[in-house]
XYZ file of C-alpha atoms in Angstrom:
360
model
C -0.033 0.008 0.076
C 1.335 3.447 -0.806
C 1.423 6.091 1.866
C 1.492 9.751 1.044
C 1.354 13.218 2.409
C -0.781 16.031 0.747
C 0.436 19.577 1.445
C -1.628 22.580 0.707
C -0.715 26.238 1.329
C -3.912 28.373 1.894
C -5.143 31.733 2.758
C -5.351 33.311 6.235
C -8.640 35.294 5.629
C -10.738 32.290 6.487
C -11.930 31.647 2.863
C -10.359 28.488 1.674
C -10.297 27.307 -1.993
C -11.958 24.098 -3.116
C -9.168 21.543 -2.834
C -11.123 18.548 -4.129
C -9.475 18.518 -7.516
C -5.967 17.663 -6.098
C -4.883 14.126 -5.691
C -2.276 12.511 -3.421
C 1.099 12.397 -5.156
C 1.677 8.852 -6.330
C 5.130 7.152 -6.688
C 4.586 6.366 -10.375
C 3.835 9.818 -11.282
C 7.236 10.382 -12.798
C 10.681 10.809 -11.267
C 10.786 12.226 -7.707
C 11.820 15.820 -7.323
C 15.321 16.326 -6.202
C 15.657 16.236 -2.476
C 12.184 14.959 -1.629
C 13.513 11.595 -0.658
C 16.275 12.268 1.726
C 17.282 8.601 1.987
C 16.964 6.343 5.000
C 15.510 8.150 8.150
C 18.058 9.492 10.484
C 17.837 7.902 13.952
C 19.512 8.525 17.246
C 17.692 11.628 18.432
C 16.320 9.638 21.185
C 19.608 7.830 22.148
C 20.515 7.558 25.677
C 18.552 7.602 28.956
C 16.311 10.551 29.949
C 18.132 13.255 31.793
C 15.788 12.826 34.678
C 14.068 9.472 35.146
C 11.749 10.796 37.825
C 9.999 13.604 36.095
C 11.225 17.209 36.480
C 10.686 20.132 34.174
C 11.136 19.854 30.381
C 12.247 22.758 28.220
C 9.456 24.051 25.925
C 8.076 23.315 23.448
C 7.490 19.738 24.790
C 6.100 16.799 22.874
C 3.694 14.660 24.996
C 2.654 11.177 24.018
C -0.091 9.120 25.591
C 1.478 5.684 25.687
C -0.459 2.408 26.460
C 1.599 -0.635 27.626
C 0.836 -3.993 26.109
C 2.886 -5.659 28.794
C 3.261 -5.246 32.503
C 4.606 -1.717 32.361
C 2.245 1.045 33.500
C 0.717 3.437 31.133
C 2.838 6.630 30.625
C 3.000 10.221 29.411
C 6.215 10.255 27.422
C 7.862 13.701 27.289
C 10.361 15.001 24.732
C 11.904 18.498 24.353
C 11.806 19.664 20.741
C 14.785 21.407 19.304
C 14.064 21.905 15.627
C 16.732 20.654 13.333
C 18.750 19.507 16.413
C 16.110 16.816 17.071
C 14.484 15.922 20.457
C 15.745 15.298 23.886
C 13.904 12.906 26.199
C 13.005 14.001 29.628
C 11.362 12.081 32.429
C 8.107 10.308 31.512
C 5.223 10.410 33.834
C 3.899 7.119 35.173
C 2.591 8.061 38.592
C 3.777 4.821 40.260
C 1.476 2.886 37.936
C -1.723 4.655 38.835
C -2.527 5.999 35.451
C -5.416 4.425 33.391
C -4.573 1.322 31.620
C -6.209 2.366 28.447
C -4.971 5.856 27.758
C -5.830 7.461 24.453
C -5.414 11.243 24.642
C -3.235 13.582 26.501
C -2.940 17.358 26.885
C -0.443 19.495 28.624
C -2.182 22.562 30.183
C 0.822 23.915 31.921
C 4.094 22.580 33.287
C 2.424 21.215 36.463
C -0.849 19.982 34.946
C -1.492 17.464 32.204
C -4.610 15.548 31.613
C -4.476 11.854 30.376
C -7.864 10.599 29.167
C -8.704 6.950 28.738
C -11.615 4.712 28.238
C -14.081 5.712 31.071
C -12.144 8.446 32.766
C -9.437 11.050 33.098
C -6.285 11.366 35.356
C -4.876 14.732 36.248
C -1.112 14.451 36.358
C 1.811 16.576 37.662
C 4.617 15.556 35.329
C 7.213 17.423 37.240
C 6.648 15.516 40.481
C 5.417 12.412 38.493
C 2.246 12.072 40.610
C -1.430 11.646 39.890
C -3.376 14.670 41.145
C -6.848 13.042 40.826
C -8.996 10.626 38.833
C -12.512 11.295 37.528
C -14.770 8.676 35.959
C -16.582 8.978 32.655
C -18.388 5.743 32.527
C -19.099 4.316 29.085
C -17.154 7.058 27.290
C -14.129 7.002 24.955
C -11.938 10.098 24.538
C -11.678 11.277 21.001
C -9.467 14.433 21.665
C -7.907 16.525 24.359
C -6.617 20.086 24.282
C -6.222 23.118 26.427
C -8.405 26.302 26.194
C -8.549 29.527 28.278
C -11.625 29.885 30.477
C -12.703 33.474 29.964
C -14.731 33.587 33.236
C -11.950 32.264 35.504
C -8.883 33.629 33.662
C -7.087 30.335 33.711
C -6.685 27.318 31.395
C -8.668 24.134 31.459
C -8.228 20.752 29.740
C -11.012 20.047 27.184
C -11.933 16.505 26.361
C -14.224 15.404 23.565
C -15.945 12.186 24.466
C -17.773 9.576 22.303
C -19.673 6.338 23.138
C -17.438 4.209 20.871
C -13.750 3.963 20.090
C -10.929 1.596 19.953
C -8.044 3.355 18.225
C -7.066 6.467 16.398
C -9.037 5.399 13.312
C -12.111 4.129 15.201
C -13.954 7.045 16.717
C -17.602 7.485 17.456
C -19.528 10.706 17.005
C -18.830 13.236 19.792
C -21.527 13.019 22.440
C -20.061 15.211 25.228
C -17.446 17.742 25.718
C -16.117 18.432 29.291
C -13.738 20.894 30.715
C -11.415 19.868 33.611
C -9.460 22.071 35.884
C -6.168 21.388 37.774
C -8.001 21.194 41.136
C -9.923 18.064 39.990
C -13.203 19.744 39.139
C -15.260 19.084 36.014
C -15.884 22.798 35.455
C -18.197 22.735 32.414
C -19.818 20.270 30.069
C -21.645 20.440 26.783
C -23.541 17.908 24.718
C -22.718 17.407 21.062
C -26.201 18.363 20.069
C -25.960 21.549 22.176
C -22.864 22.484 20.087
C -24.486 21.371 16.883
C -21.576 18.982 16.140
C -23.656 16.411 14.180
C -21.524 13.402 13.451
C -18.286 15.165 14.290
C -15.456 12.773 15.350
C -12.688 15.172 16.098
C -12.360 18.291 18.070
C -9.237 20.461 18.363
C -7.962 23.769 19.562
C -8.121 26.481 16.946
C -5.000 28.456 16.260
C -7.055 30.622 13.936
C -9.193 31.790 16.864
C -7.071 30.963 20.009
C -9.981 30.924 22.462
C -12.024 28.624 20.108
C -12.003 25.137 18.752
C -12.463 23.263 15.451
C -14.713 20.344 14.893
C -14.247 17.764 12.075
C -17.120 16.007 10.362
C -15.556 14.329 7.202
C -18.878 14.525 5.253
C -19.779 18.122 6.163
C -16.595 20.058 7.092
C -12.903 19.516 7.557
C -12.884 22.312 10.076
C -15.922 24.274 11.566
C -15.224 26.849 14.241
C -16.895 26.027 17.605
C -17.118 28.507 20.511
C -17.691 26.217 23.555
C -18.209 29.143 26.017
C -21.093 30.509 23.914
C -22.191 27.042 22.690
C -22.193 28.008 19.054
C -20.755 26.698 15.729
C -20.033 29.056 12.882
C -21.377 28.632 9.448
C -20.011 28.404 6.815
C -17.162 26.153 7.819
C -13.667 27.498 7.999
C -12.333 24.525 5.940
C -14.785 22.631 3.660
C -14.642 18.902 3.306
C -12.036 17.211 1.220
C -13.157 14.993 -1.603
C -12.809 11.188 -1.143
C -11.306 11.711 2.319
C -12.080 10.409 5.815
C -10.365 12.441 8.455
C -9.374 10.879 11.877
C -7.672 13.794 13.672
C -6.812 17.442 13.529
C -4.183 19.647 15.182
C -3.588 23.281 14.654
C -0.569 25.326 15.567
C 2.144 27.630 14.494
C 5.676 26.750 13.240
C 8.677 28.556 14.276
C 8.043 31.059 11.423
C 4.767 32.060 13.091
C 2.501 30.672 10.360
C -0.796 29.094 11.160
C -0.810 25.372 10.245
C -3.502 22.762 10.167
C -2.637 19.059 9.901
C -5.054 16.181 9.640
C -4.482 12.490 9.599
C -6.923 10.161 7.813
C -7.482 8.241 4.533
C -7.445 9.885 1.164
C -8.703 7.776 -1.802
C -8.082 4.629 0.173
C -4.491 5.605 1.254
C -3.476 6.383 4.783
C -2.429 10.032 4.518
C -1.914 13.410 6.153
C -3.204 16.752 4.851
C -1.486 19.989 5.776
C -2.730 23.608 5.155
C -0.696 26.684 5.820
C -1.540 30.366 6.022
C -1.318 32.691 4.188
C -1.317 32.076 0.443
C -1.243 34.553 -2.485
C -2.601 32.507 -5.371
C -3.517 28.959 -6.246
C 0.028 28.627 -7.759
C 1.077 28.372 -4.251
C -0.594 25.036 -3.674
C 2.091 22.407 -3.174
C 1.849 18.692 -3.479
C 4.506 16.378 -2.364
C 5.070 12.745 -1.394
C 6.667 11.387 1.786
C 10.130 10.162 1.636
C 10.318 6.925 -0.236
C 12.074 5.362 2.805
C 9.086 6.003 5.088
C 5.927 4.101 5.284
C 3.636 5.850 7.675
C -0.026 5.002 8.592
C -0.574 8.185 10.582
C -2.215 7.615 13.863
C -2.117 11.197 15.072
C -0.104 14.272 13.873
C 0.754 17.580 15.442
C 2.395 20.746 14.062
C 6.047 21.103 15.170
C 6.455 24.564 16.696
C 10.237 24.209 16.770
C 10.455 23.969 12.908
C 9.468 26.381 10.129
C 7.486 23.897 8.273
C 7.247 20.456 9.793
C 4.750 18.076 11.393
C 5.343 15.210 13.818
C 3.335 11.992 13.345
C 2.839 8.813 15.268
C 3.201 6.150 12.566
C 1.836 2.684 12.668
C 3.785 0.264 10.747
C 2.378 -3.140 9.604
C -0.300 -2.665 12.177
C 1.998 -3.730 15.006
C 5.088 -1.488 15.325
C 4.922 2.227 16.079
C 7.397 5.024 15.743
C 7.411 8.874 15.751
C 8.502 10.649 12.702
C 9.164 14.252 11.821
C 8.331 15.340 8.184
C 10.184 18.565 7.632
C 8.552 20.016 4.476
C 10.733 23.075 4.295
C 13.888 20.939 3.952
C 12.247 17.775 2.397
C 13.720 15.650 5.088
C 12.102 12.735 6.957
C 13.528 11.989 10.386
C 12.784 9.038 12.789
C 12.529 10.687 16.168
C 11.536 7.610 18.242
C 11.922 4.187 16.733
C 9.905 1.088 17.431
C 12.685 -0.578 19.462
C 12.902 2.376 21.822
C 9.170 2.346 22.336
C 9.151 -1.435 23.012
C 5.747 -2.543 24.104
C 4.483 1.030 24.540
C 1.896 2.016 21.978
C 1.482 5.816 21.604
C -1.962 6.758 20.452
C -2.024 10.555 20.771
C 0.490 13.460 20.638
C 0.154 16.961 21.935
C 2.442 20.039 22.311
C 3.055 22.052 25.465
C 4.516 25.433 24.401
């Protein structure tokens, strides 16, 4: 099976072109452009033990991974400092003496001392610096689709937002969002909304919105790739910020800014039957700026989840599932046309990362 990456450069004014005519770049579509395939992935960025095995602060920006153990090891929040072209530096993972949920799926870093790990049926508030669980709250019968941080305009602080569905079993198996809940650092479920109250329809993904920092973006593959949702006013904007992509099923969305400050949207999903990522950047001056490129030939990536790399000018970091069993973390630096293996499957061992987030 071919695996590909579709990159679009689009406008910042909130009016996006119809991108349905563009196809994923295929390997038999002529000789590759010079420099696109950078050869075998470079490894070793994660070499050596963490500087602090018992937590401690990490330099920002920090990559957080929700990691499920298939063996006897506890679930963990893996943490890595991002250093752009210098790679990543591991810092102490948070395992909270084995107290974390055994089926973690989503994680968000709200601040240095408060992360939220969401799993099937509940959430754990975690202090990654002291590596301890702050609290556990149940969410019976629910599966977390997404987690992200938003400012609470009434309290003046930040909360962790979790989008819950009634079904789920992996990054590519998500039910429609039924509830959205806001969790504070003190263990309180501060606010909650129903999917119908937010008019999400059959939305399966919800993310923070870099285009509107206090808002969020919902994904409903059949209706919109990104519709702006204001949780605090319980409203969804129409028309959608990003219309649906033709022949595409979207699994996840992340928005952020690269080191150059440009807004970036990255989706993981399936385009015309191929596991793919779609990336859109702001701003654009004409349709001539639409760029289409393939992944490095040496990298086969079924993207489980992807995030914008804030330490690079034009890069995304993706959790890649290889042959359905092995997982690794890759950086796709689109400005330099370089693919880098940040964390290989041997390093992860029996840990399966399902979700990535960025603490800036």
